[in-house]
Coordinates of C-alpha atoms in Angstrom, one line a residue:
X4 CA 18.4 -18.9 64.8
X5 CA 14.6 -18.4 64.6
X6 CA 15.6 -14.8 63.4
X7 CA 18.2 -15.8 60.6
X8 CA 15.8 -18.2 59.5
X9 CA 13.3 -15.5 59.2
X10 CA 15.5 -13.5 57.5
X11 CA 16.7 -15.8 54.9
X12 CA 13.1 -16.7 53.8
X13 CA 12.4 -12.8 53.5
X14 CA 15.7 -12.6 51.2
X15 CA 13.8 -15.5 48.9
X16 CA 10.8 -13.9 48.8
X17 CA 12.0 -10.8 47.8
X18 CA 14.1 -12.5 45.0
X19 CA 11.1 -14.8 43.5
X20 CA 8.3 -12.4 43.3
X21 CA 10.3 -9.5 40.9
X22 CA 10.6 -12.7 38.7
X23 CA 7.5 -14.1 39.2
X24 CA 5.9 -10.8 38.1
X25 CA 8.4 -10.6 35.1
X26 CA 7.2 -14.5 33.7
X27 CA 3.7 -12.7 33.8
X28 CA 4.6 -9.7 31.6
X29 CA 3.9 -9.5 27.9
X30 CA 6.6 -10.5 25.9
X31 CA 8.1 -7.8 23.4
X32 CA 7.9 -9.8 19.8
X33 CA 11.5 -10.0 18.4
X34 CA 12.5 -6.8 15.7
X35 CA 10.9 -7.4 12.5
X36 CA 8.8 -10.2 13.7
X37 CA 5.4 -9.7 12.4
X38 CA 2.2 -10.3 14.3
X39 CA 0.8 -13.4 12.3
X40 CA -2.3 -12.6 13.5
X41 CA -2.8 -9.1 11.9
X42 CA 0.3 -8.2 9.8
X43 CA -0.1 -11.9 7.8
X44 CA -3.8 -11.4 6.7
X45 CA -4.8 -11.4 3.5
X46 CA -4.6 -8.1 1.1
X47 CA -6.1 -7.3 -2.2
X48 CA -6.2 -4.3 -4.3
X49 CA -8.2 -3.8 -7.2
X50 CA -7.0 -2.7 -11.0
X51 CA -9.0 0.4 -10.2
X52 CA -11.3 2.5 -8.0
X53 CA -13.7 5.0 -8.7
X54 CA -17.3 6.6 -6.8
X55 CA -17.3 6.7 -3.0
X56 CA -14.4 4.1 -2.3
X57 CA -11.7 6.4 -2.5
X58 CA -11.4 10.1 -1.0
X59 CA -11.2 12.8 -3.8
X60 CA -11.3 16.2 -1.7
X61 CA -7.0 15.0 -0.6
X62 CA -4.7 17.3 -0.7
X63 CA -1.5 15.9 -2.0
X64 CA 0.8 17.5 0.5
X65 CA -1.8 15.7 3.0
X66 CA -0.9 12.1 1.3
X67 CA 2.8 10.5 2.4
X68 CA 3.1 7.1 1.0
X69 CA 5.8 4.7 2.5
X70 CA 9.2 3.5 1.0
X71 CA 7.5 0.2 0.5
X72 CA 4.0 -0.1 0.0
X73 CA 2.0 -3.6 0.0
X74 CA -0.5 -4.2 -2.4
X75 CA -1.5 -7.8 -2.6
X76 CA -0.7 -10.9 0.4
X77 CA -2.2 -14.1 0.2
X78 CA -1.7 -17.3 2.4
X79 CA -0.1 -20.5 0.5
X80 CA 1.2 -23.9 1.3
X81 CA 4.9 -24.6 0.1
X82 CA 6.3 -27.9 -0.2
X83 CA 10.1 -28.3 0.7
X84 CA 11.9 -31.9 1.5
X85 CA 8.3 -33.6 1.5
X86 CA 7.2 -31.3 4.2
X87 CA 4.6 -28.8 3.5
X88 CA 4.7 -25.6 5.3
X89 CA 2.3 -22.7 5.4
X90 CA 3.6 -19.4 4.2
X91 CA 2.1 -16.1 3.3
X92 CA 2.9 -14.3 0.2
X93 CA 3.2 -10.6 -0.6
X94 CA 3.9 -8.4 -3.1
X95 CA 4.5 -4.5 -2.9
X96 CA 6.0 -1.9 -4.5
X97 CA 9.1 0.0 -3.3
X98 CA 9.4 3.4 -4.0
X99 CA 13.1 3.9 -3.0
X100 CA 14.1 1.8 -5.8
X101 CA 10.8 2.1 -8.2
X102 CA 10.2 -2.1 -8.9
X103 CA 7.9 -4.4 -7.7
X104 CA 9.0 -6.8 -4.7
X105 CA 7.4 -10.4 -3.5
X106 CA 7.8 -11.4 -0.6
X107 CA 7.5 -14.7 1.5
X108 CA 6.4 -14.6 5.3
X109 CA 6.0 -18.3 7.5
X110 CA 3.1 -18.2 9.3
X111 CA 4.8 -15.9 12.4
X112 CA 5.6 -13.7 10.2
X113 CA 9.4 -14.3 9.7
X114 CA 11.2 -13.1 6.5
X115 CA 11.7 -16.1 4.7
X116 CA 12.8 -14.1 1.6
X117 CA 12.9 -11.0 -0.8
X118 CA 12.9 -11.2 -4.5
X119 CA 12.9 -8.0 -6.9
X120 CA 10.4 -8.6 -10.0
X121 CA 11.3 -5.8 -12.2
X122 CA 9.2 -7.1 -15.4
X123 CA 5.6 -7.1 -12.8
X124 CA 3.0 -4.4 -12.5
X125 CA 1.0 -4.3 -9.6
X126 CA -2.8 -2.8 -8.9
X127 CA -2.4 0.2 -6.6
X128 CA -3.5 0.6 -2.9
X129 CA -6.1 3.4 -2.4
X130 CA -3.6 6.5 -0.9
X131 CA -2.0 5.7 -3.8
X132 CA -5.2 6.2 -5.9
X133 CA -6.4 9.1 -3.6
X134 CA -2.7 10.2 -4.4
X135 CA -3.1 9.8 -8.3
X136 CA -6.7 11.7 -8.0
X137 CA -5.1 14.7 -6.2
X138 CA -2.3 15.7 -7.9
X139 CA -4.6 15.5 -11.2
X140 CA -6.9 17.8 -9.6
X141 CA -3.8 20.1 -8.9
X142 CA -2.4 20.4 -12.0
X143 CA -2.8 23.8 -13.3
X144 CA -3.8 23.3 -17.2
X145 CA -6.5 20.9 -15.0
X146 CA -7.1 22.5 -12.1
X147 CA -10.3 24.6 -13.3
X148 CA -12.1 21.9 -15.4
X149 CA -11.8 19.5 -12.5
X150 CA -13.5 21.8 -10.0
X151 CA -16.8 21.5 -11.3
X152 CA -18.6 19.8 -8.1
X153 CA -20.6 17.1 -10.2
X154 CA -17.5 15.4 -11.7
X155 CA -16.9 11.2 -11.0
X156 CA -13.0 11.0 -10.5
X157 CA -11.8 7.0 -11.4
X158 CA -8.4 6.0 -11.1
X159 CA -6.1 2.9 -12.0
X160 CA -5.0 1.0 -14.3
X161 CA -0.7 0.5 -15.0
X162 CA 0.9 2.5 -17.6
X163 CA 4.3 1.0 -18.8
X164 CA 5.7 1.7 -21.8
X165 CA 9.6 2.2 -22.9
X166 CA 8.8 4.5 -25.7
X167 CA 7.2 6.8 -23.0
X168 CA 9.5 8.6 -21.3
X169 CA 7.8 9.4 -18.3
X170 CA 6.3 5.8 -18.0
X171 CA 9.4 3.2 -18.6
X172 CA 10.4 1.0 -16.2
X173 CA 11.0 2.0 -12.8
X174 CA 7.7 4.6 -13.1
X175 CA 4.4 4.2 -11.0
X176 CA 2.1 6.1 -13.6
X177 CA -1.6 5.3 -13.2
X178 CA -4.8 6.3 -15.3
X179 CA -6.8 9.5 -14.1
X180 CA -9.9 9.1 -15.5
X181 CA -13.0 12.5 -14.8
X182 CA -16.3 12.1 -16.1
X183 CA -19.4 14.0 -15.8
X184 CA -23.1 12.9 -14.6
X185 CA -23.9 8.9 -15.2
X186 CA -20.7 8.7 -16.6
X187 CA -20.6 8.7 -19.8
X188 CA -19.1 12.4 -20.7
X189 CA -15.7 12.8 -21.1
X190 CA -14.2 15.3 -19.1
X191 CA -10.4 14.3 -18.5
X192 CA -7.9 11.8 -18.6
X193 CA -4.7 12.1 -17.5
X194 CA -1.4 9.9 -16.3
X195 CA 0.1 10.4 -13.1
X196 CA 3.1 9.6 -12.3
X197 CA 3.6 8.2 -8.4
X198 CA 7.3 7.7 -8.5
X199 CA 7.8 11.6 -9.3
X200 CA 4.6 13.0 -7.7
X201 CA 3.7 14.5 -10.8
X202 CA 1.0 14.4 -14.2
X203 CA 3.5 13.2 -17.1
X204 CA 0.1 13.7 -19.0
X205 CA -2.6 16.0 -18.5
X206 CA -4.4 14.6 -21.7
X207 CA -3.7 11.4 -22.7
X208 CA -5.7 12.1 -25.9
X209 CA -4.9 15.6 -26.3
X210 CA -7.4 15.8 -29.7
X211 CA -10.2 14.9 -27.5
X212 CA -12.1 17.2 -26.0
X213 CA -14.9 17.3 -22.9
X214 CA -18.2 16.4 -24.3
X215 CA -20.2 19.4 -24.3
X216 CA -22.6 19.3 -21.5
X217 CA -26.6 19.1 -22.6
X218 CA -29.0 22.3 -22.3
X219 CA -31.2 21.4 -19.7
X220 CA -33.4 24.7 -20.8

């Protein structure tokens, strides 16, 4: 008996300590279950960037931006049946379908719901930016004037307009704007269309010239 005994508390032990270790491992957060304590923080994104915040030297081949791209999140109360409930907000754009989306998040993280807003424009995220500034700097009619090494690249700013037809509705077109030393000569300004990787304009005032450069002789 002493030895069945034995036996059946070695058949327990070997049953409760698999699980015990199992109740000790990390949980595996459900699919599409964001991490409220990284994915849910705030997110801003200015009209424009120029100077040392964004990377000009890109490549655009180098630069893949994602089907949906977030641009702005922001935490919120919302009151529903009396009870308030904290929820973060977020809007982005998605490039499969070219319009602006918000989204609202509970404070875990869970999809509460998705809501196209085809009438917004959104400030741009800087790959987008550093996107914008590359394929500018590859255009051919541009390539030469903006290889000059002393040139300040700024980019931002929304283009939208129905009578354009590279920037109606469903477009991502964005300012490119190139001046030379303090910043005050023109050099280039051109719109670049992020939906179609492409410049719909290489000079948005095509009258306008660079400003000469001064003789420094």
């Amino acid at each position: 008996m002493k030895y069945l005994r034995a036996g059946y508390l070695l058949t327990i032990v070997a049953i409760l300590i698999p699980a015990f270790i199992a109740s000790c491992q990390p949980r595996t957060r459900t699919e599409g279950v964001r991490d409220a304590d990284s994915a849910m923080t705030p997110l801003t994104a200015s009209a424009g960037v120029g100077g040392n915040k964004v990377r000009i030297d890109r490549n655009s081949a180098d630069i893949k931006l994602p089907d949906y791209q977030p641009v702005r999140r922001y935490g919120d109360v919302f009151t529903e049946n009396g009870i308030n409930r904290k929820v973060f907000v977020e809007y982005g754009w998605d490039y499969r379908r070219g319009v602006v989306v918000e989204s609202v998040f509970d404070e875990f993280g869970n999809s509460l719901r998705r809501t196209d807003k085809p009438g917004y424009t959104l400030n741009f995220a800087d790959r987008e930016l550093e996107l914008a500034i590359a394929l500018a700097r590859e255009e051919p009619s541009l390539h030469e004037l903006l290889s000059a090494p002393d040139l300040n690249f700024y980019a931002g700013f929304v283009l939208r307009n129905e009578n354009d037809a590279g920037c109606k509705a469903g477009s991502r077109c964005v300012h490119v704007i190139v001046s030379r030393g303090d910043g005050q000569q023109h050099v280039a300004h051109a719109i670049v269309d992020l939906m179609t990787r492409r410049v719909v304009h290489a000079a948005l005032d095509p009258d306008r010239k660079p400003d000469p450069v001064a003789d420094k002789n």
